[in-house]
Coordinates of C-alpha atoms in Angstrom, one line a residue:
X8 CA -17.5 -24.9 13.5
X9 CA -15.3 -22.4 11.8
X10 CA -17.8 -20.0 9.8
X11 CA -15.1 -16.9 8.8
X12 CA -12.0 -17.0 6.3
X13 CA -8.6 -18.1 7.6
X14 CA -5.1 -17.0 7.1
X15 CA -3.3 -19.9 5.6
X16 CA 0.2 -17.7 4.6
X17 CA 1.6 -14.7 5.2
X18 CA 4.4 -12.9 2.4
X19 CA 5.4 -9.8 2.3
X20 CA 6.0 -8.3 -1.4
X21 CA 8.1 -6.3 -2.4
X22 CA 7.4 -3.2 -4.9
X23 CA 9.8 -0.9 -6.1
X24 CA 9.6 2.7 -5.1
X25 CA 11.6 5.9 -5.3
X26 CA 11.9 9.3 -3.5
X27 CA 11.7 12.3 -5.1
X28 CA 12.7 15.8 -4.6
X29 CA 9.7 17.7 -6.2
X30 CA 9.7 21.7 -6.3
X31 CA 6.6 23.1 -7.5
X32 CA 4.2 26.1 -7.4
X33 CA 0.6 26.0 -6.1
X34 CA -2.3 28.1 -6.0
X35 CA -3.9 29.2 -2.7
X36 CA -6.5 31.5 -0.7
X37 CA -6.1 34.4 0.9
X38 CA -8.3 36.6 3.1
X39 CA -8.0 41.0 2.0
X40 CA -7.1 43.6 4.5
X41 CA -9.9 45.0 6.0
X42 CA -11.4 48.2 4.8
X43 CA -10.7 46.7 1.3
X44 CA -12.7 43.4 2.0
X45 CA -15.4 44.6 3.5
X46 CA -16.3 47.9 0.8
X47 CA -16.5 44.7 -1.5
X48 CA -18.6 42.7 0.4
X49 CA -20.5 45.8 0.6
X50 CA -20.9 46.5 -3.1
X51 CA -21.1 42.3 -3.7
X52 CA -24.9 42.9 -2.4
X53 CA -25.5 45.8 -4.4
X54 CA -23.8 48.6 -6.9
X55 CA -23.4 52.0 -4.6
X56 CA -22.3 55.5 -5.0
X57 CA -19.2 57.2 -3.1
X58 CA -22.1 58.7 -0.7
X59 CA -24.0 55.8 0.5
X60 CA -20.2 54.3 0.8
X61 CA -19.0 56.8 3.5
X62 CA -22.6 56.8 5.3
X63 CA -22.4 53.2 5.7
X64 CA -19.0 52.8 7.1
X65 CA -18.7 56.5 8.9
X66 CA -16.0 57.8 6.4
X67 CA -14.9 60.9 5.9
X68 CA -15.1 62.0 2.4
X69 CA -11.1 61.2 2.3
X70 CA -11.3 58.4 3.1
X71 CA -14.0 57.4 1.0
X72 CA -12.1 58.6 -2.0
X73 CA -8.8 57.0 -1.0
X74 CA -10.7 53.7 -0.2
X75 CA -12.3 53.5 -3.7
X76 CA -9.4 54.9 -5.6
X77 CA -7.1 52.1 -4.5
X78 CA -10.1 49.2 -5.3
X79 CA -10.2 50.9 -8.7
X80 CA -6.3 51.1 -9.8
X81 CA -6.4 47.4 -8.7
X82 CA -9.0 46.7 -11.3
X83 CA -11.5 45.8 -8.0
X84 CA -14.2 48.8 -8.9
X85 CA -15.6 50.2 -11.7
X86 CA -18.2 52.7 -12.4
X87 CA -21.4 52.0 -14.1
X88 CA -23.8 53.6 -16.5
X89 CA -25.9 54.3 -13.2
X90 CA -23.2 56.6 -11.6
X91 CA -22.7 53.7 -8.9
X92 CA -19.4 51.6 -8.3
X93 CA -19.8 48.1 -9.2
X94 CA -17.4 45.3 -8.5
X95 CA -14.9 44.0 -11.9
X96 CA -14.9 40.6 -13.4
X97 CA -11.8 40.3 -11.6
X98 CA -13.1 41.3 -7.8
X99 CA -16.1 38.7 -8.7
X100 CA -14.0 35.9 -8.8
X101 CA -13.1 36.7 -5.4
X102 CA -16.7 35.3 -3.9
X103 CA -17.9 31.8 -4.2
X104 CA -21.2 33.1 -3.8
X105 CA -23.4 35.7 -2.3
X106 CA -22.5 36.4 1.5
X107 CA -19.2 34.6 1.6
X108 CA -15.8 35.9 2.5
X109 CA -13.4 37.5 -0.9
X110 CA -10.6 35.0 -1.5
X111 CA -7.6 36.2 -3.1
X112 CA -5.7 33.2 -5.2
X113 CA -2.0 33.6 -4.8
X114 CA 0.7 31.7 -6.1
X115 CA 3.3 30.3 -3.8
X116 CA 6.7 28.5 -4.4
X117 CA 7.0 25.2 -2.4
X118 CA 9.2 21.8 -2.1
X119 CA 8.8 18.0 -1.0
X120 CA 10.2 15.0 -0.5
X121 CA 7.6 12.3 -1.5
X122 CA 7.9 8.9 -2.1
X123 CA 5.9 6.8 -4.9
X124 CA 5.5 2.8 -6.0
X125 CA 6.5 2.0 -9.6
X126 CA 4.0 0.1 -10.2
X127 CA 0.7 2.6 -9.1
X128 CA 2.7 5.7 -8.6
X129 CA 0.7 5.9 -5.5
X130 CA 2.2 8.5 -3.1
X131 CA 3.5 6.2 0.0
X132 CA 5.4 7.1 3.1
X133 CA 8.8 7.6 3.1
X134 CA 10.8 5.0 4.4
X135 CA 11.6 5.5 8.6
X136 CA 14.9 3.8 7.9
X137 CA 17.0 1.9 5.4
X138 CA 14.6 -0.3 3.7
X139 CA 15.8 -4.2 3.7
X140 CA 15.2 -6.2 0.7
X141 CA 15.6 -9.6 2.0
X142 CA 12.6 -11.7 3.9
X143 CA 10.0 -10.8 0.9
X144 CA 9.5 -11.6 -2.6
X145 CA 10.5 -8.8 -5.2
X146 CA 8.2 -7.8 -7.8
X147 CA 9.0 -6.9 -10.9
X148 CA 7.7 -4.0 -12.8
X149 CA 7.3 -2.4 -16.2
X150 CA 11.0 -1.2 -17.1
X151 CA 9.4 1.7 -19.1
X152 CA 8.2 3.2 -15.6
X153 CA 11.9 2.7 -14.3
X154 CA 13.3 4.8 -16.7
X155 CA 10.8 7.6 -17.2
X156 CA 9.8 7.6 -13.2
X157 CA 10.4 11.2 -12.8
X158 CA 8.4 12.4 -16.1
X159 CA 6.0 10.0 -14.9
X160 CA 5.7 11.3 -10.6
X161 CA 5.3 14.9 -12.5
X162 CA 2.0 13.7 -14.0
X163 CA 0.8 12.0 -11.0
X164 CA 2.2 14.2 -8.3
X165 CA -0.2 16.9 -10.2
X166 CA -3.2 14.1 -10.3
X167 CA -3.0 13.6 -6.9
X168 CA -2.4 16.3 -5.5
X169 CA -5.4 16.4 -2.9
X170 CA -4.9 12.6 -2.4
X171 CA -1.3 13.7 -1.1
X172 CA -3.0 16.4 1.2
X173 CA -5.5 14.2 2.6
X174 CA -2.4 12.0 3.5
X175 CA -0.5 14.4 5.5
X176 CA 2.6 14.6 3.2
X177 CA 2.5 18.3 2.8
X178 CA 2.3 19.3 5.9
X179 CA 4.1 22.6 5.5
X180 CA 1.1 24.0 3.2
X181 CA -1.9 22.6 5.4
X182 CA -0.5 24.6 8.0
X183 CA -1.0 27.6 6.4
X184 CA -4.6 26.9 4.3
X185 CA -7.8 28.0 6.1
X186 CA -10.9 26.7 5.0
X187 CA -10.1 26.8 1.2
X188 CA -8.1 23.8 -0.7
X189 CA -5.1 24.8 -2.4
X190 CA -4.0 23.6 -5.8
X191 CA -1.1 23.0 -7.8
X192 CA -0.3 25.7 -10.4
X193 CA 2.9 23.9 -12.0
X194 CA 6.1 21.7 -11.0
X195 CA 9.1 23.0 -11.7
X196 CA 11.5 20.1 -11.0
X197 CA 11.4 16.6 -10.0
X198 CA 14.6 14.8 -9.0
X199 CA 14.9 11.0 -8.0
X200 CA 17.1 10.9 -4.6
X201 CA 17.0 7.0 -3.9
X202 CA 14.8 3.5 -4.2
X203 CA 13.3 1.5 -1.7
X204 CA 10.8 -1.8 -1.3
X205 CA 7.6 -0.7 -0.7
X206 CA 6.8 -4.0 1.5
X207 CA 3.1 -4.9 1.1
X208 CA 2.1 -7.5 3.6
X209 CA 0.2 -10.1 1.8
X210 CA -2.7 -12.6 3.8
X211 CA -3.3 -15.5 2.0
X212 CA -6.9 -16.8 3.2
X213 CA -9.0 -20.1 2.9
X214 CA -12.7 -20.3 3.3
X215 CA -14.2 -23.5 5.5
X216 CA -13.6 -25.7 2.4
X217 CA -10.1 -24.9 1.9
X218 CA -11.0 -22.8 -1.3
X219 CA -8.9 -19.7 -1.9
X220 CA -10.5 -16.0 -0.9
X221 CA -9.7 -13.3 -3.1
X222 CA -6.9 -11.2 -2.3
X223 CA -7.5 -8.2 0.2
X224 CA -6.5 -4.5 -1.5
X225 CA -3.6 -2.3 -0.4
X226 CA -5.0 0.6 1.6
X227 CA -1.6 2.4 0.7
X228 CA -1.9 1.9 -3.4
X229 CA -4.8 4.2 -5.2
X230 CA -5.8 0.9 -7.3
X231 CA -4.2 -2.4 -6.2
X232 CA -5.6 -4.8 -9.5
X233 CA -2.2 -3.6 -11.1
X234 CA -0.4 -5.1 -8.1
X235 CA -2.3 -8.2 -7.9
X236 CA -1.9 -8.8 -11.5
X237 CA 2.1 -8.9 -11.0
X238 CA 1.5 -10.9 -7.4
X239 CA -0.2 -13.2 -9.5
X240 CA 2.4 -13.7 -12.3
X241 CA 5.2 -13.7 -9.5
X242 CA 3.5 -16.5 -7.8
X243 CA 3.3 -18.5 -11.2
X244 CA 6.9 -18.5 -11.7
X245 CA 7.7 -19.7 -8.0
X246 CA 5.0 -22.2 -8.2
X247 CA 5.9 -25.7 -8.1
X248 CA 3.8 -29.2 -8.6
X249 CA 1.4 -30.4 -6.1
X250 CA 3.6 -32.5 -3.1
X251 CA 0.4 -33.9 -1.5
X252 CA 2.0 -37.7 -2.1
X253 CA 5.5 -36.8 -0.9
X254 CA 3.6 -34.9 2.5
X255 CA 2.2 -38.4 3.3
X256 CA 5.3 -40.0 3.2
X257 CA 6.3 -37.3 5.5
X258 CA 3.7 -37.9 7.9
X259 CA 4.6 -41.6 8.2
X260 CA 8.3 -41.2 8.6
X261 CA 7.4 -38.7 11.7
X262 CA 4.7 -41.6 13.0
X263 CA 2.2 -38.4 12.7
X264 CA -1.4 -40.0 11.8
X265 CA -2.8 -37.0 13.6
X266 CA -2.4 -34.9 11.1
X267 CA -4.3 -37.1 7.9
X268 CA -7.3 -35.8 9.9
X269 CA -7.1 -32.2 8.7
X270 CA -7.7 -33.7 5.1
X271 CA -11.1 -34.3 3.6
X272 CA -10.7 -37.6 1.9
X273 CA -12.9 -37.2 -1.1
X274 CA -11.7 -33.6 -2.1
X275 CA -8.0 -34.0 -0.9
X276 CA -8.3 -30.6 0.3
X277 CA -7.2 -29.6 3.8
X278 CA -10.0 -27.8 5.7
X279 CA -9.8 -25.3 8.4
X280 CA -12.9 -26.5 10.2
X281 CA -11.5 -30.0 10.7
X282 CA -8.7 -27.6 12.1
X283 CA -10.9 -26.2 14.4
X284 CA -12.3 -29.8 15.7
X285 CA -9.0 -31.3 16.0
X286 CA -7.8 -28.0 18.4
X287 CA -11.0 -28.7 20.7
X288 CA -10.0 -31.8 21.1
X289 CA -7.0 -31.6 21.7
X290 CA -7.9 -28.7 24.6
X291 CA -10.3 -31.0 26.1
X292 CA -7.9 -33.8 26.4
X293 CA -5.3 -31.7 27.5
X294 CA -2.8 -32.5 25.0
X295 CA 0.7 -32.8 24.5
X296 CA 0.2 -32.6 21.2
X297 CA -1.0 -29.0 20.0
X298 CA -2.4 -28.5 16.1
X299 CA -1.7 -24.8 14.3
X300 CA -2.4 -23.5 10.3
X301 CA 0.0 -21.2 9.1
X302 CA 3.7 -20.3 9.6
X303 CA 5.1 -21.2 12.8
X304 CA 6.1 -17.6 12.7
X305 CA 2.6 -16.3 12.5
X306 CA 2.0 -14.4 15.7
X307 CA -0.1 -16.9 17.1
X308 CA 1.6 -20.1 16.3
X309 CA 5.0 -18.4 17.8
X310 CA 3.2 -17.3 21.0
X311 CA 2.3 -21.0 21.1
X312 CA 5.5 -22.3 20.6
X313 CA 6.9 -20.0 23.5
X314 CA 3.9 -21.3 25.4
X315 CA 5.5 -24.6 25.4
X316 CA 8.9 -24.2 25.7
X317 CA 7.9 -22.2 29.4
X318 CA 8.2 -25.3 31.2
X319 CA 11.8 -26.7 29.9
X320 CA 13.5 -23.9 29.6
X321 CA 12.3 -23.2 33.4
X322 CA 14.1 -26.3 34.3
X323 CA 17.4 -24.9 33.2
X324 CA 17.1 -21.6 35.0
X325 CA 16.4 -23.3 38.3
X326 CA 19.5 -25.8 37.6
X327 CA 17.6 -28.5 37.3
X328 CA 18.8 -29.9 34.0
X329 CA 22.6 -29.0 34.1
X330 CA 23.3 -29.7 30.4
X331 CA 22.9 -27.0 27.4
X332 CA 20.7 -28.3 25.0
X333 CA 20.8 -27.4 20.9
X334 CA 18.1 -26.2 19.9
X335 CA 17.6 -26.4 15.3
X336 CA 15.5 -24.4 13.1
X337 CA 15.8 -26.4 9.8
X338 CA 14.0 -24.4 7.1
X339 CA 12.3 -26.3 4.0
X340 CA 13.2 -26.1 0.6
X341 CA 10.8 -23.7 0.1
X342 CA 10.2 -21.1 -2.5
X343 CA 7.7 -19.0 0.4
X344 CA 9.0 -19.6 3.5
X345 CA 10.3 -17.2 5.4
X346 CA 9.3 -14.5 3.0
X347 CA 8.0 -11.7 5.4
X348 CA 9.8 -10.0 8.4
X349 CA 8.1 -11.8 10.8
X350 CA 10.7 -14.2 10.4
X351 CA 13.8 -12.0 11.0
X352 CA 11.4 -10.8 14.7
X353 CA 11.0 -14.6 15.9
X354 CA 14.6 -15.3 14.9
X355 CA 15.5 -12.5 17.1
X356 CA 13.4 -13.7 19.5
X357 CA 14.7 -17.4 19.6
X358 CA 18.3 -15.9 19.9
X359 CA 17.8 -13.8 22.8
X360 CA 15.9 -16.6 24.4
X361 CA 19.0 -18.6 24.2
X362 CA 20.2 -16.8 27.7
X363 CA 18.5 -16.1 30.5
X364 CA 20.3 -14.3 33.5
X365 CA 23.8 -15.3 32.7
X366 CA 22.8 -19.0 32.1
X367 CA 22.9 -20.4 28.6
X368 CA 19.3 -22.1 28.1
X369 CA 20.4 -23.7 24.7
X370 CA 22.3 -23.2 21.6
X371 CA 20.3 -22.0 18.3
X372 CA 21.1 -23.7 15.3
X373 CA 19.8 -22.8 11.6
X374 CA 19.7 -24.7 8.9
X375 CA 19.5 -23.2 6.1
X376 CA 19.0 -25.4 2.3
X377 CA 21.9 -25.2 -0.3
X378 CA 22.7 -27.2 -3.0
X379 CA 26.6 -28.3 -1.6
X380 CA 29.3 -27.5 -0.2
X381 CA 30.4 -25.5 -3.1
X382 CA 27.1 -23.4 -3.5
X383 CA 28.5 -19.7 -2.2
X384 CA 26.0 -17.7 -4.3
X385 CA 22.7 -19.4 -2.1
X386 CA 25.4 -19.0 1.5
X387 CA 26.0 -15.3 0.5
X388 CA 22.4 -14.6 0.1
X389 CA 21.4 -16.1 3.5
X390 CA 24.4 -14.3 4.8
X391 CA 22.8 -10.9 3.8
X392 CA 19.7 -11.8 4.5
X393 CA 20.4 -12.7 7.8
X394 CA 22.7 -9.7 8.7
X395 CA 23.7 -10.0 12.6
X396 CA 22.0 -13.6 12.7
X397 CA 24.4 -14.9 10.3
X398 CA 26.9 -16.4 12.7
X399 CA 23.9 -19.4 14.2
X400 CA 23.5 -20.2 10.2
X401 CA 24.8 -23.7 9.2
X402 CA 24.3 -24.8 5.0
X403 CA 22.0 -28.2 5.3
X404 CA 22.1 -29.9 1.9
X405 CA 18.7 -29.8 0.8
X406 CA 16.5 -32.3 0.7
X407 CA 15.3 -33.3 4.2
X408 CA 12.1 -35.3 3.9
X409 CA 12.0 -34.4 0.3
X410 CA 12.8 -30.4 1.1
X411 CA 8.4 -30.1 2.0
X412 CA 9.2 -30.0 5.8
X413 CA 10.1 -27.8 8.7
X414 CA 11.6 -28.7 11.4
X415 CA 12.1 -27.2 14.9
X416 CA 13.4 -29.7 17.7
X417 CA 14.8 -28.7 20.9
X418 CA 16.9 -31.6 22.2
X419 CA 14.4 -34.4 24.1
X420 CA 12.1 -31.8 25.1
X421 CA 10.1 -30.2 22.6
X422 CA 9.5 -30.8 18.7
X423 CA 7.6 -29.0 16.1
X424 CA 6.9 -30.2 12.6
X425 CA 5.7 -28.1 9.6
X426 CA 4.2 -29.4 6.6
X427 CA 4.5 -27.2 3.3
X428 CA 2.0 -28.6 1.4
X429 CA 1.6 -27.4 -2.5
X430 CA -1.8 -27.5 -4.3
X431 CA -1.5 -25.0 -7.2
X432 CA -4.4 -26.3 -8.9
X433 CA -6.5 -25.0 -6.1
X434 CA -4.5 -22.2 -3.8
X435 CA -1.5 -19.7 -5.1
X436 CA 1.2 -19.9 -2.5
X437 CA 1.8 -23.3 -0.6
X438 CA -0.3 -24.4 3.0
X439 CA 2.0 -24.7 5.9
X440 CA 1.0 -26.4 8.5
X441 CA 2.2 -29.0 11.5
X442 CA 1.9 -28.8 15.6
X443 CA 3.9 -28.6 18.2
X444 CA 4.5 -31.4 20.6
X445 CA 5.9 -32.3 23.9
X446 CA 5.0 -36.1 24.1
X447 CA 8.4 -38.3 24.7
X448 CA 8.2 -41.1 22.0
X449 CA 7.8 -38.8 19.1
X450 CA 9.8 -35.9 20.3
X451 CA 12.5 -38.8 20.1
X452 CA 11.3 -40.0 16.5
X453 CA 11.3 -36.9 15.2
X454 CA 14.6 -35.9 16.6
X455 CA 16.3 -39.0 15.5
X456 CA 14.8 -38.8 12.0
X457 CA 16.7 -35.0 11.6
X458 CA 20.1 -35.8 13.4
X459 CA 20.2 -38.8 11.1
X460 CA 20.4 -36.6 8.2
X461 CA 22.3 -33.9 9.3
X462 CA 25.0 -36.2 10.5
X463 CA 24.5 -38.2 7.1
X464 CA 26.0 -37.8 4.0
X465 CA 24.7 -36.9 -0.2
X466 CA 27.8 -38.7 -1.0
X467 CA 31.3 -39.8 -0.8
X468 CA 32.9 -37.4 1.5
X469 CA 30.2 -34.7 1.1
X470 CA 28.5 -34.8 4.2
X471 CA 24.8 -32.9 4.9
X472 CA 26.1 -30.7 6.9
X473 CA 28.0 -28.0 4.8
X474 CA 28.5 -26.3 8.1
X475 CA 28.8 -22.6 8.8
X476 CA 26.8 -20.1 5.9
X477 CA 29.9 -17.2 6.5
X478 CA 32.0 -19.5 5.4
X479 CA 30.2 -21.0 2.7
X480 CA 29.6 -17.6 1.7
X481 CA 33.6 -16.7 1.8
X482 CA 34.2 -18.8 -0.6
X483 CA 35.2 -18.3 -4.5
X484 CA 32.3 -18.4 -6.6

């Protein structure tokens, strides 16, 4: 029985944030030379004369006067009614209390490059590299933080300043603190160098009776109910209607009746600990057939898909199956998928699978939705998206088993089905899940039903297949 909270979707979002050039002045500690901090220490315990001074410390009577003259002309000592030095206002700002160490504050001139959200104006890292904007889902924020950003880091660089500390992202004045915090006197200057996504990867969890969990903060924002409220409103504009019907249908074109199990029948609500009974099962009886919740790019699901593929793909590197097999990725028409760069890491991963030691295992093909033939501005976004992985990119008009499935099929050997089931009534983001399977007769349905429609047509010479996305892309919009 599943007892914990499972993750149903993960999206990565995407929050605007800028760099900043701040130059500013801060206020530390420092220690006094020592004949100077230790006649104060001295006198911090008690008011004494010139003599008891000398007797306690072995002076000469030069010295002695030299000593306190210089404390005095700094405004350190002063002389009572009582005849005996006594320390200034001043000098007694030096000690914290009785016994400690004199601090002397100082003011020192410093610079920084820090980074900050738009949306929090949380101090974040600064990006390693250049920032890509693509496999997420952009977030908008208030325009009135946009255009007063710098005025606006001023305030909260000052706010936060310990907060930035603690963080290590002024490393160059921690080196040179002791025991005592610094502070910042003033900023002088705050310039805005660049902008970059601040990508907050986003679990989307379940409990046992499919129910949504609330949302998990940010460690990297101060407050993330600011960020969850746009999330929220984000996810409200992407949403569409609940496909529940239309998944069905799915199932019964594939000949999957498996997968109606994963559904209680009086809630219509898909629950992960039917999940978890189905996956015993299908262990115990050894499977071909192997069930999975969540992207098939979810680090689990892909290390089961690679699972799987072992076996085939070992056929072709020891020669026993001469012929190069294609292997299609068609994506769903799908306002989440692929929204995270886990995606962009198992695409890499199926392409340099595609050769093994000289031999060509099989030949990756994605499909990607557009509207036709004629629809550049969707090709040129996959096309930038996609960056070096554009040229395996084919245009697939959408609507493949009404645009809620995913399909991955290697040629006869291996299929995998995802269902991207929407419930907005009841969850925020849509439910994929499907399973992977190896067994002959519905490797071949499934295959059959997708080369069917790729090879099929919309219409009078305009074919499903809009073929490659770099030329889709090239063309006048």
């Amino acid at each position: 029985m599943c007892d914990e909270n499972v993750v149903y979707h993960e999206i990565d979002f995407l929050l605007l944030a800028q760099r900043f050039n701040i130059q500013f002045s801060y206020m530390s500690q420092k220690g006094l030379p020592f004949v100077r901090e230790f006649v104060l220490r001295l006198i911090h315990l008690a008011p004494m004369t010139k003599n008891q001074i000398s007797a306690y410390f072995g002076f000469s009577r030069h010295e002695t006067d030299e000593a306190v003259s210089d404390l005095v002309q700094r405004g350190e000592l002063t002389l009572s009614a009582n005849g005996r030095l006594t320390l200034t206002e001043k000098s007694m700002g030096y000690f914290s209390e009785l016994g400690q160490l004199p601090q002397l504050s100082v003011v020192q001139d410093s610079a920084a490059t820090l980074s900050f959200d738009l949306a929090t104006f949380s101090c974040v890292n600064n990006p390693a590299r250049q920032a890509n904007w693509g496999w997420g889902i952009s977030i908008d924020v208030d325009s009135n933080n946009l255009s007063q950003s710098e005025s606006l880091v001023e305030k909260h660089f000052q706010s936060q300043f310990n907060q930035v500390l603690d963080k290590g992202f002024l490393r160059n004045i921690q080196a040179q603190q002791g025991k005592e915090r610094p502070s910042v006197y003033t900023v002088n200057a705050v310039d805005r160098l660049g902008q970059f996504p601040l990508r907050l990867t986003t679990g989307f969890k379940m409990n046992i009776d499919g129910e949504s969990v609330e949302w998990s903060d940010y460690d990297e924002l101060i407050s993330s109910d600011i960020v969850h409220e746009l999330i929220a409103g984000e996810l409200d504009r992407a949403s569409t209607g609940s496909n529940m019907i239309d998944i069905f249908k799915s199932m019964t074109a594939l000949g999957d009746g498996e997968s109606l199990k994963l559904f209680d029948s009086n809630r219509k609500v898909l629950r992960p600990d039917y999940l978890e009974e189905i996956k015993k099962h299908e262990e115990y009886q050894d499977s071909k057939r192997k069930t999975f919740l969540g992207p098939i790019y979810l680090e689990s699901n892909w290390h089961l898909l690679e699972k799987t593929l072992v076996s085939p793909l070992s056929h072709i590197n020891e020669g026993k199956d001469q012929s190069t097999r294609n292997l299609f990725w068609v994506a769903p028409s799908n306002p989440f998928w692929a929204k995270t760069n886990r995606f962009t890491s198992c695409l890499d991963r199926l392409i340099k699978g595609a050769t093994s030691e000289n031999t060509k295992r099989y030949n990756p093909i994605l499909y990607l939705p557009v509207s036709d033939a004629s629809d550049s501005r969707t090709a040129h976004d996959w096309k930038r998206d996609l960056d070096r992985n554009h040229k395996i990119a084919k245009g697939l008009i959408e609507g493949f088993l009404g645009g809620n499935v995913e399909i991955l099929y290697l040629e006869d050997k291996v299929a995998v089905v995802v269902y991207h089931l929407s419930q907005p009534e009841t969850l925020p983001v849509t439910v994929p899940f499907g399973f992977i399977t190896t067994e002959k007769e519905q490797v071949k349905l499934i295959g059959r039903t997708l080369t069917e429609y790729v090879h099929g047509t919309a219409s009078f010479d305009n074919p499903n297949d809009c073929g490659s996305i770099s030329i889709l892309a090239g063309r006048s919009r």
